[in-house]
Amino acid sequence: MLFKYLTSRCSQRWRLSVPSVSRRLISSKTPATASLSRLEPQQRVDLTQFTNNVRRVRDRLNRPLSYAEKVLYSHLDPEFDGPITRGSSQLKLRPRRIACQDATAQMALIQFMSAGLESSAVPTTVHCDHLIVSRDGEEHDLPRALDAHREVYEFMESACQKYNMGFWRPGAGIIHQIVLENYAFPGGMMVGTDSHTPNAGGLGMLAIGVGGADAVDVMAGLPLEMTAPKLLGVRLTGELNGWASPKDIINTVAGMITVKGGTGYVIEYFGPGTQTLSATGMATVCNMGAETGATTSIFPYAPAMSQYLRVNNRDDMAAAVESVSFELIADPGVEYDQVIHIDLSTLEPCINGPFTPDLSTPMSGFSAAVEREQWPGQLTAGLIGSCTNSSFEDMSKAANLAQQALDAGLKPTMPLLISPGSLQTRKTLQEAGILQVFEDLGATMLPNACGPCCGSWDRTDMPKGTKNSIITSYNRNFSGRLDSNPATSVFLASPEIVMSKVFSSDLSFNPTLDSLLTPSDEEFRFSPPTVDSFSSATHQTSDSAYLPPPSGGRSNLEVQINPSSQRLQKLVPFPPWSGQDFENCLILIKTVGKCTTDHITPAGPWFRYRGHLENISNNTLIGAVNAETQKVNTVRNQLTGRDGDVPATARYYQSQSVPWVIIADHNYGEGSSREHAALQPRYLGGVAIIAKSFARIHEANLKKQGLLALTFVDESDYDRIGASDRVSILGLGGLEPGRNLMLRVCPVEGEMWETEVRHSFTEEQVKYFKAGSALNLISGMNDGEA
């Protein structure tokens, strides 16, 4: 059996026995203190505080702790004295770091400016990786981005200087690779304004993706609020061999628990198999764990983590971590809410997709699936990189296979695009001679950036609407996400599988078994790649692309925003709640099926307006499927009786002072952390989203912006509501945690009916709603009004 999937009933948990671990006291001479990073020598962390906090929490709960619980609960706000119950308790946490990518940082910085604060309360960095559009290769793409986005880059750089934040310039690399190389460490906790922030879990860090408003809270010195997650334990035994890779671990897990199965859980890996993986391999697993809806994913300490820290010139952190390593694992006898068992020694490569990252097919069954599902059989492009698979180890494995093919006289049969994860990785690959292999192959070397993975790909070889298949080492494959072509079938695999498959245009080609014909008419078959995790050459750094905060005063510094800019716009506060129920609301759209953040606010060319709420609101819900007509971006204006696009219809309702709501299917807001998917409906006059269920980050984002995030108590009510109905949300005067609201539905024809809707608002989030937004509340506190 490849795996054993064990799930508990609600009243049960799985109890795991692990070898006992000695808990020695730390000597005062133990080197448990280190710099948070090489780039912030003045910021120090003493890991004895971590062990002391763990001891206190263990005594308080009087039970063994999982590793994720140790890290999470050791970062509780000192004033938090509430109960700690998985799945229900509202925690207040103090993360040690914030990282923001440029597409979300724009609005986060604008919100922070609106709060009237002088400096970020915790170390914060901004990373320029999303706006760089890939097309011709780094030599052309990076200069073009610098020119096209100069205004935005100058704004973010000036804001970082003003508010005491670090700034990683364009070309430095992908946010998550930079964080792994420079900032992540076992036992630490951070938040990031990107859904794949959990990448840092590969170094034992509890790293959580959040919306910009949550990040602004932490910047402002407020605690991060979240529900205590449940624990999904993944026990790894055995050791990867042959073609199996860390990517296949998470491809398998995603296939087992689906894109919403991780919601409300932290995925914690444990067992002897965790000690056989590299740090970057573990990061790959944690990174793509976001596709399950999990709060985050994490690995316990392994010697590979210390090795990675030292390779990246963080010797003091490695020593500090080693001194407390006995506490960087789960306690003996810990209980998980669910458990999965995967035997790494029997794992085979998997390919996930298309159109959803949880459709997982083992390589041995992929050819049959292609024929059965009638997926486009011609492979038209291969893409290697992204924050999931762009490390030195990933690139080395791909190069090993590329060299095998070159030695046999083979060349790719399609465009091959490669994105190193960071400037450091690129320099090290250059010194190790690996970039030369890719150049000999004829690959297009893209900038050190997200590129196609986040939709920043100007694909010119495939007309829109043409059915085709591509294979990538990325993490996400929703319709139209990569190349803005909804007809492209995107498959997700390891870099090894991607590289080996680009030598055959047949999607069904199995590189682990099938042979290719060389120019000399000889049969060629790939051998599994074998490489080291690290370069024998000296590891370079990306420091040349980093701008630290100024060491002197910042009071005279100005943030650069042109008042007439079409890219950047200061925020006008949303109006506070009127004190009345929302009555006779129109339904803007009733969506059906997947409605991810890519459907709510697409990326690609719209990235340029991420700092301008008015302009980017013109893409609101243009990718959502209308449940009434199955059409995209077409809804009936219930006031005029005419059909129109979604954002224009929303603006019309707003101009007539008529509130509106959205009716949605399961897992509404799945995908990225982009808070624009919440800001835009709020800006256009929306008051509530009523869904079968929500994705975690998006639900939090909606509440932060003063929107009601409501779910049907009876899911069948979704089917009863028609797009032409009027709805009223009643009982808002008594909005409080745990108390349902009433929904009154008035059809155009038929009798009025009522039903209950539930919410998950905390007391603090009720304050957001009443104030109009979390930002309004923070601004009021800063002005002494609350």
PDB file of N, CA, C and O in Angstrom, residues 171-195:
ATOM      1  N   GLY A 171      14.424  41.473  -8.895  1.00  0.00           N
ATOM      2  CA  GLY A 171      15.539  40.635  -9.312  1.00  0.00           C
ATOM      3  C   GLY A 171      16.201  39.914  -8.157  1.00  0.00           C
ATOM      4  O   GLY A 171      17.010  39.000  -8.373  1.00  0.00           O
ATOM      5  N   ALA A 172      15.870  40.300  -6.919  1.00  0.00           N
ATOM      6  CA  ALA A 172      16.471  39.644  -5.749  1.00  0.00           C
ATOM      7  C   ALA A 172      16.013  38.202  -5.636  1.00  0.00           C
ATOM      8  O   ALA A 172      16.790  37.323  -5.233  1.00  0.00           O
ATOM      9  N   GLY A 173      14.751  37.969  -5.976  1.00  0.00           N
ATOM     10  CA  GLY A 173      14.245  36.616  -5.905  1.00  0.00           C
ATOM     11  C   GLY A 173      12.827  36.555  -5.383  1.00  0.00           C
ATOM     12  O   GLY A 173      12.213  37.573  -5.045  1.00  0.00           O
ATOM     13  N   ILE A 174      12.314  35.336  -5.311  1.00  0.00           N
ATOM     14  CA  ILE A 174      10.951  35.094  -4.850  1.00  0.00           C
ATOM     15  C   ILE A 174      10.921  35.210  -3.329  1.00  0.00           C
ATOM     16  O   ILE A 174      11.802  34.706  -2.637  1.00  0.00           O
ATOM     17  N   ILE A 175       9.913  35.847  -2.814  1.00  0.00           N
ATOM     18  CA  ILE A 175       9.788  36.126  -1.384  1.00  0.00           C
ATOM     19  C   ILE A 175      10.094  34.913  -0.519  1.00  0.00           C
ATOM     20  O   ILE A 175      10.856  35.005   0.455  1.00  0.00           O
ATOM     21  N   HIS A 176       9.542  33.749  -0.858  1.00  0.00           N
ATOM     22  CA  HIS A 176       9.658  32.597   0.029  1.00  0.00           C
ATOM     23  C   HIS A 176      11.057  31.993   0.007  1.00  0.00           C
ATOM     24  O   HIS A 176      11.521  31.457   1.023  1.00  0.00           O
ATOM     25  N   GLN A 177      11.738  32.079  -1.126  1.00  0.00           N
ATOM     26  CA  GLN A 177      13.120  31.602  -1.179  1.00  0.00           C
ATOM     27  C   GLN A 177      14.034  32.552  -0.405  1.00  0.00           C
ATOM     28  O   GLN A 177      14.932  32.117   0.315  1.00  0.00           O
ATOM     29  N   ILE A 178      13.795  33.862  -0.523  1.00  0.00           N
ATOM     30  CA  ILE A 178      14.573  34.848   0.230  1.00  0.00           C
ATOM     31  C   ILE A 178      14.377  34.651   1.730  1.00  0.00           C
ATOM     32  O   ILE A 178      15.326  34.717   2.521  1.00  0.00           O
ATOM     33  N   VAL A 179      13.129  34.409   2.138  1.00  0.00           N
ATOM     34  CA  VAL A 179      12.841  34.179   3.560  1.00  0.00           C
ATOM     35  C   VAL A 179      13.560  32.923   4.042  1.00  0.00           C
ATOM     36  O   VAL A 179      14.163  32.912   5.125  1.00  0.00           O
ATOM     37  N   LEU A 180      13.522  31.855   3.255  1.00  0.00           N
ATOM     38  CA  LEU A 180      14.165  30.608   3.663  1.00  0.00           C
ATOM     39  C   LEU A 180      15.673  30.804   3.813  1.00  0.00           C
ATOM     40  O   LEU A 180      16.278  30.310   4.774  1.00  0.00           O
ATOM     41  N   GLU A 181      16.268  31.528   2.897  1.00  0.00           N
ATOM     42  CA  GLU A 181      17.714  31.721   2.929  1.00  0.00           C
ATOM     43  C   GLU A 181      18.161  32.645   4.062  1.00  0.00           C
ATOM     44  O   GLU A 181      19.249  32.451   4.627  1.00  0.00           O
ATOM     45  N   ASN A 182      17.340  33.626   4.401  1.00  0.00           N
ATOM     46  CA  ASN A 182      17.817  34.698   5.276  1.00  0.00           C
ATOM     47  C   ASN A 182      17.105  34.839   6.620  1.00  0.00           C
ATOM     48  O   ASN A 182      17.698  35.379   7.562  1.00  0.00           O
ATOM     49  N   TYR A 183      15.862  34.403   6.710  1.00  0.00           N
ATOM     50  CA  TYR A 183      15.067  34.755   7.888  1.00  0.00           C
ATOM     51  C   TYR A 183      14.458  33.583   8.658  1.00  0.00           C
ATOM     52  O   TYR A 183      14.219  33.698   9.856  1.00  0.00           O
ATOM     53  N   ALA A 184      14.136  32.499   8.004  1.00  0.00           N
ATOM     54  CA  ALA A 184      13.441  31.397   8.670  1.00  0.00           C
ATOM     55  C   ALA A 184      14.356  30.696   9.668  1.00  0.00           C
ATOM     56  O   ALA A 184      15.572  30.618   9.467  1.00  0.00           O
ATOM     57  N   PHE A 185      13.775  30.190  10.753  1.00  0.00           N
ATOM     58  CA  PHE A 185      14.537  29.381  11.711  1.00  0.00           C
ATOM     59  C   PHE A 185      13.577  28.525  12.527  1.00  0.00           C
ATOM     60  O   PHE A 185      12.435  28.911  12.769  1.00  0.00           O
ATOM     61  N   PRO A 186      14.011  27.340  12.946  1.00  0.00           N
ATOM     62  CA  PRO A 186      13.154  26.457  13.741  1.00  0.00           C
ATOM     63  C   PRO A 186      12.710  27.131  15.047  1.00  0.00           C
ATOM     64  O   PRO A 186      13.508  27.794  15.723  1.00  0.00           O
ATOM     65  N   GLY A 187      11.443  26.949  15.375  1.00  0.00           N
ATOM     66  CA  GLY A 187      10.910  27.518  16.602  1.00  0.00           C
ATOM     67  C   GLY A 187      10.368  28.914  16.448  1.00  0.00           C
ATOM     68  O   GLY A 187       9.770  29.457  17.386  1.00  0.00           O
ATOM     69  N   GLY A 188      10.548  29.533  15.279  1.00  0.00           N
ATOM     70  CA  GLY A 188      10.074  30.897  15.060  1.00  0.00           C
ATOM     71  C   GLY A 188       8.678  30.924  14.472  1.00  0.00           C
ATOM     72  O   GLY A 188       8.153  29.910  14.008  1.00  0.00           O
ATOM     73  N   MET A 189       8.071  32.103  14.486  1.00  0.00           N
ATOM     74  CA  MET A 189       6.749  32.293  13.898  1.00  0.00           C
ATOM     75  C   MET A 189       6.737  33.581  13.108  1.00  0.00           C
ATOM     76  O   MET A 189       7.273  34.607  13.548  1.00  0.00           O
ATOM     77  N   MET A 190       6.133  33.530  11.924  1.00  0.00           N
ATOM     78  CA  MET A 190       6.020  34.707  11.085  1.00  0.00           C
ATOM     79  C   MET A 190       4.689  34.688  10.342  1.00  0.00           C
ATOM     80  O   MET A 190       4.013  33.659  10.282  1.00  0.00           O
ATOM     81  N   VAL A 191       4.325  35.841   9.796  1.00  0.00           N
ATOM     82  CA  VAL A 191       3.196  35.926   8.875  1.00  0.00           C
ATOM     83  C   VAL A 191       3.691  36.559   7.589  1.00  0.00           C
ATOM     84  O   VAL A 191       4.685  37.288   7.568  1.00  0.00           O
ATOM     85  N   GLY A 192       2.997  36.277   6.510  1.00  0.00           N
ATOM     86  CA  GLY A 192       3.353  36.850   5.220  1.00  0.00           C
ATOM     87  C   GLY A 192       2.115  37.103   4.399  1.00  0.00           C
ATOM     88  O   GLY A 192       1.135  36.360   4.499  1.00  0.00           O
ATOM     89  N   THR A 193       2.141  38.147   3.590  1.00  0.00           N
ATOM     90  CA  THR A 193       0.976  38.488   2.770  1.00  0.00           C
ATOM     91  C   THR A 193       0.994  37.711   1.459  1.00  0.00           C
ATOM     92  O   THR A 193       0.872  38.280   0.376  1.00  0.00           O
ATOM     93  N   ASP A 194       1.148  36.414   1.584  1.00  0.00           N
ATOM     94  CA  ASP A 194       1.113  35.511   0.439  1.00  0.00           C
ATOM     95  C   ASP A 194       0.709  34.150   0.966  1.00  0.00           C
ATOM     96  O   ASP A 194       1.169  33.721   2.035  1.00  0.00           O
ATOM     97  N   SER A 195      -0.132  33.460   0.232  1.00  0.00           N
ATOM     98  CA  SER A 195      -0.681  32.197   0.733  1.00  0.00           C
ATOM     99  C   SER A 195       0.374  31.107   0.855  1.00  0.00           C
ATOM    100  O   SER A 195       0.173  30.125   1.573  1.00  0.00           O
TER     101      SER A 195
END
